[in-house]
Short mmCIF file of C-alpha atoms in Angstrom, two decimals:
data_model
loop_
_atom_site.label_atom_id
_atom_site.label_comp_id
_atom_site.label_asym_id
_atom_site.label_seq_id
_atom_site.Cartn_x
_atom_site.Cartn_y
_atom_site.Cartn_z
CA ASP S 1 16.22 7.08 2.17
CA VAL S 2 14.51 3.81 2.85
CA LYS S 3 15.16 1.25 0.21
CA VAL S 4 13.02 -1.82 -0.29
CA THR S 5 14.10 -4.13 -3.07
CA GLN S 6 12.38 -7.11 -4.60
CA SER S 7 14.22 -9.90 -6.34
CA SER S 8 12.40 -9.73 -9.68
CA ARG S 9 10.35 -7.13 -11.54
CA TYR S 10 8.73 -9.68 -13.83
CA LEU S 11 8.29 -13.41 -13.40
CA VAL S 12 6.61 -16.05 -15.54
CA LYS S 13 5.89 -19.44 -13.96
CA ARG S 14 3.88 -22.52 -14.81
CA THR S 15 0.95 -23.88 -12.83
CA GLY S 16 2.14 -26.10 -10.01
CA GLU S 17 5.61 -24.59 -9.74
CA LYS S 18 6.97 -23.43 -6.41
CA VAL S 19 7.65 -19.70 -6.53
CA PHE S 20 9.87 -17.64 -4.24
CA LEU S 21 9.56 -13.86 -4.06
CA GLU S 22 12.28 -12.14 -2.06
CA CYS S 23 12.15 -8.75 -0.40
CA VAL S 24 14.99 -6.93 1.34
CA GLN S 25 14.91 -3.64 3.26
CA ASP S 26 17.99 -1.73 4.34
CA MET S 27 16.64 0.47 7.15
CA ASP S 28 16.45 -1.98 10.06
CA HIS S 29 12.65 -1.88 10.01
CA GLU S 30 10.83 -4.20 12.37
CA ASN S 31 7.75 -4.76 10.26
CA MET S 32 7.48 -6.26 6.81
CA PHE S 33 4.43 -6.95 4.66
CA TRP S 34 3.42 -8.74 1.50
CA TYR S 35 0.48 -7.50 -0.57
CA ARG S 36 -1.01 -8.35 -3.88
CA GLN S 37 -2.64 -5.71 -6.03
CA ASP S 38 -5.31 -6.48 -8.60
CA PRO S 39 -7.43 -4.10 -10.70
CA GLY S 40 -10.57 -3.06 -8.87
CA LEU S 41 -9.52 -4.82 -5.67
CA GLY S 42 -6.71 -2.61 -4.51
CA LEU S 43 -3.95 -3.80 -2.21
CA ARG S 44 -4.76 -6.87 -0.17
CA LEU S 45 -2.56 -8.03 2.68
CA ILE S 46 -1.27 -11.58 2.37
CA TYR S 47 1.09 -11.95 5.35
CA PHE S 48 3.07 -9.70 7.63
CA SER S 49 5.82 -10.00 10.19
CA TYR S 50 6.66 -7.93 13.25
CA ASP S 51 9.96 -9.61 13.99
CA VAL S 52 12.40 -12.26 12.89
CA LYS S 53 10.77 -15.70 12.72
CA MET S 54 7.39 -14.18 13.45
CA LYS S 55 4.58 -14.14 10.92
CA GLU S 56 0.89 -13.37 10.94
CA LYS S 57 -1.80 -14.01 8.40
CA GLY S 58 -3.25 -11.10 6.56
CA ASP S 59 -6.56 -11.01 4.76
CA ILE S 60 -5.81 -13.51 1.98
CA PRO S 61 -3.13 -16.00 3.16
CA GLU S 62 -4.51 -19.06 1.37
CA GLY S 63 -2.03 -20.55 -1.07
CA TYR S 64 0.90 -18.58 0.34
CA SER S 65 3.50 -18.96 3.04
CA VAL S 66 6.28 -16.66 4.25
CA SER S 67 9.68 -16.83 5.85
CA ARG S 68 11.58 -14.27 7.87
CA GLU S 69 14.91 -15.71 8.95
CA LYS S 70 16.68 -12.35 9.04
CA LYS S 71 15.33 -8.97 9.99
CA GLU S 72 16.02 -7.41 6.62
CA ARG S 73 14.57 -10.19 4.47
CA PHE S 74 10.99 -11.36 4.04
CA SER S 75 10.17 -14.07 1.53
CA LEU S 76 6.82 -14.95 0.03
CA ILE S 77 6.36 -18.53 -1.16
CA LEU S 78 3.73 -19.86 -3.50
CA GLU S 79 3.85 -23.58 -2.76
CA SER S 80 2.05 -24.57 -5.96
CA ALA S 81 1.37 -21.64 -8.24
CA SER S 82 -2.07 -21.33 -9.77
CA THR S 83 -3.37 -19.05 -12.50
CA ASN S 84 -5.44 -17.06 -9.99
CA GLN S 85 -2.19 -16.02 -8.33
CA THR S 86 -1.26 -13.98 -11.37
CA SER S 87 -0.92 -10.52 -9.90
CA MET S 88 1.35 -7.66 -8.89
CA TYR S 89 3.09 -8.49 -5.60
CA LEU S 90 4.28 -5.65 -3.42
CA CYS S 91 6.52 -5.86 -0.39
CA ALA S 92 6.56 -3.10 2.22
CA SER S 93 8.31 -2.32 5.48
CA SER S 94 7.70 0.02 8.38
CA LEU S 95 9.81 1.07 11.32
CA GLU S 96 7.68 0.17 14.32
CA ARG S 97 4.16 -0.59 15.40
CA GLY S 98 1.76 2.24 15.92
CA PRO S 99 1.89 5.91 14.99
CA PRO S 100 3.83 7.75 13.94
CA GLN S 101 6.33 5.14 12.81
CA GLU S 102 3.90 3.01 10.87
CA THR S 103 4.40 4.61 7.46
CA GLN S 104 4.95 1.81 5.01
CA TYR S 105 7.62 1.96 2.32
CA PHE S 106 7.10 -0.19 -0.72
CA GLY S 107 9.36 -2.07 -3.05
CA PRO S 108 8.94 -1.70 -6.82
CA GLY S 109 6.74 -4.77 -7.10
CA THR S 110 6.95 -8.10 -8.92
CA ARG S 111 4.54 -8.79 -11.76
CA LEU S 112 3.91 -12.53 -11.66
CA LEU S 113 2.25 -14.36 -14.52
CA VAL S 114 1.25 -17.96 -13.91
CA LEU S 115 0.54 -19.91 -17.10
CA ARG F 1 -19.47 -2.33 3.64
CA LYS F 2 -15.83 -1.91 2.66
CA GLU F 3 -13.46 -0.72 5.38
CA VAL F 4 -12.21 2.10 3.18
CA GLU F 5 -14.21 3.42 0.24
CA GLN F 6 -13.15 5.79 -2.50
CA ASP F 7 -14.67 7.01 -5.74
CA PRO F 8 -12.51 5.29 -8.39
CA GLY F 9 -12.85 8.22 -10.82
CA PRO F 10 -11.25 9.04 -13.14
CA PHE F 11 -11.27 12.70 -12.32
CA ASN F 12 -10.26 14.58 -15.47
CA VAL F 13 -9.26 18.16 -14.71
CA PRO F 14 -7.41 20.88 -16.60
CA GLU F 15 -4.06 22.18 -15.43
CA GLY F 16 -4.48 24.81 -12.75
CA ALA F 17 -7.77 23.44 -11.47
CA THR F 18 -8.55 22.58 -7.88
CA VAL F 19 -9.72 19.03 -7.25
CA ALA F 20 -10.85 17.26 -4.11
CA PHE F 21 -11.19 13.59 -3.24
CA ASN F 22 -13.09 12.10 -0.34
CA CYS F 23 -12.69 8.77 1.32
CA THR F 24 -14.91 7.14 3.95
CA TYR F 25 -13.86 4.57 6.53
CA SER F 26 -16.06 2.21 8.50
CA ASN F 27 -14.17 1.67 11.76
CA SER F 28 -14.82 4.57 14.12
CA ALA F 29 -11.87 3.47 16.27
CA SER F 30 -9.38 4.12 13.47
CA GLN F 31 -6.44 6.16 14.66
CA SER F 32 -4.16 6.92 11.75
CA PHE F 33 -4.89 8.12 8.26
CA PHE F 34 -2.76 8.66 5.20
CA TRP F 35 -2.86 9.50 1.53
CA TYR F 36 -0.54 7.54 -0.73
CA ARG F 37 0.15 8.26 -4.36
CA GLN F 38 0.66 5.54 -6.95
CA ASP F 39 1.90 6.29 -10.45
CA CYS F 40 1.03 3.93 -13.27
CA ARG F 41 2.86 0.61 -12.89
CA LYS F 42 4.82 1.89 -9.89
CA GLU F 43 4.68 1.27 -6.16
CA PRO F 44 2.60 3.37 -3.76
CA LYS F 45 4.44 6.18 -1.99
CA LEU F 46 3.37 8.19 1.03
CA LEU F 47 1.97 11.57 0.02
CA MET F 48 0.98 12.80 3.44
CA SER F 49 -0.33 11.78 6.81
CA VAL F 50 -3.69 13.18 7.88
CA TYR F 51 -3.89 14.74 11.31
CA SER F 52 -6.96 15.61 13.34
CA SER F 53 -6.27 19.31 12.92
CA GLY F 54 -5.80 18.96 9.19
CA ASN F 55 -2.51 19.55 7.46
CA GLU F 56 -1.12 21.24 4.42
CA ASP F 57 1.93 20.53 2.29
CA GLY F 58 2.34 23.02 -0.50
CA ARG F 59 -0.57 22.60 -2.90
CA PHE F 60 -1.96 19.62 -0.98
CA THR F 61 -4.33 19.84 1.98
CA ALA F 62 -5.66 16.87 3.93
CA GLN F 63 -8.59 16.99 6.32
CA LEU F 64 -10.08 14.49 8.74
CA ASN F 65 -13.72 14.50 9.83
CA ARG F 66 -14.07 11.94 12.62
CA ALA F 67 -17.77 12.59 13.19
CA SER F 68 -18.61 11.67 9.61
CA GLN F 69 -15.72 9.21 9.25
CA TYR F 70 -14.17 10.63 6.14
CA ILE F 71 -10.90 12.11 5.05
CA SER F 72 -10.31 14.42 2.15
CA LEU F 73 -7.47 15.49 -0.08
CA LEU F 74 -7.51 18.84 -1.85
CA ILE F 75 -5.07 19.60 -4.65
CA ARG F 76 -4.77 23.21 -5.72
CA ASP F 77 -3.27 24.47 -8.98
CA SER F 78 -3.12 20.96 -10.48
CA LYS F 79 -0.05 20.05 -12.51
CA LEU F 80 0.30 17.45 -15.23
CA SER F 81 2.65 15.62 -12.88
CA ASP F 82 -0.17 15.21 -10.34
CA SER F 83 -1.75 12.61 -12.65
CA ALA F 84 -1.75 9.41 -10.60
CA THR F 85 -3.94 7.21 -8.44
CA TYR F 86 -4.46 8.47 -4.91
CA LEU F 87 -4.92 5.82 -2.25
CA CYS F 88 -6.73 6.50 0.99
CA VAL F 89 -5.13 4.50 3.81
CA VAL F 90 -6.37 3.86 7.34
CA ASN F 91 -4.95 2.10 10.37
CA PRO F 92 -8.13 0.61 11.80
CA THR F 93 -6.66 -0.55 15.09
CA GLY F 94 -4.27 2.17 16.11
CA THR F 95 -1.97 -0.27 17.86
CA ALA F 96 -0.74 -2.62 15.20
CA SER F 97 0.97 -1.64 11.99
CA LYS F 98 -1.59 -3.10 9.64
CA LEU F 99 -2.91 -0.57 7.18
CA THR F 100 -6.08 -0.86 5.13
CA PHE F 101 -5.86 0.60 1.64
CA GLY F 102 -8.69 1.96 -0.44
CA THR F 103 -8.82 0.97 -4.09
CA GLY F 104 -7.77 4.44 -5.15
CA THR F 105 -9.05 7.46 -7.04
CA ARG F 106 -7.51 8.11 -10.42
CA LEU F 107 -6.65 11.69 -11.35
CA GLN F 108 -5.83 12.77 -14.88
CA VAL F 109 -4.66 16.36 -15.31
CA THR F 110 -4.80 17.61 -18.90
CA LEU F 111 -3.48 20.61 -20.81
#
């Protein structure tokens, strides 16, 4: 079974703090993704990575950065947290590009509250 | 127009009922289609892929209509445990691994 783990289930931070969200997958997947999920807006892609040290912007990258130094680990960084970044953050991984290996497996999510 | 559109529901159905959800997508070049299930306060999980010929997995049947650009999910003999949000998911490019998620349709199965 694919396992995707995220460093925290719940996180409370103050405005302006630097926030690190860690994601680790144990199935040697090439692709990793960070989403945020908000009521009524669904899952929105923040950043993704096809390989170590590679990253590409998703649909809403503003205010975020990422790091992928090792294949199994993909970090999301909020350089200066703001209240509008309060959300559920979901990490996902998939084996390869293109069908049929593109099924994404999700971690349990991190609920971030920025005060 | 949203890339993937779903009726948010909720669909309230009694146990044993048959329920169907539709989802429309805007990019006619889309190649891959999926249904994911998301339980309350949990992560999304793949329910089934949707193939051109349609596919069935137990009580669940998925269909693709490329001409009208929609996919459907049919659940027969609904169980209480089917209560969840069902996400329609599309790969709009067919070459990359980016998936576009609908906002989901909520299903509540009652006694």
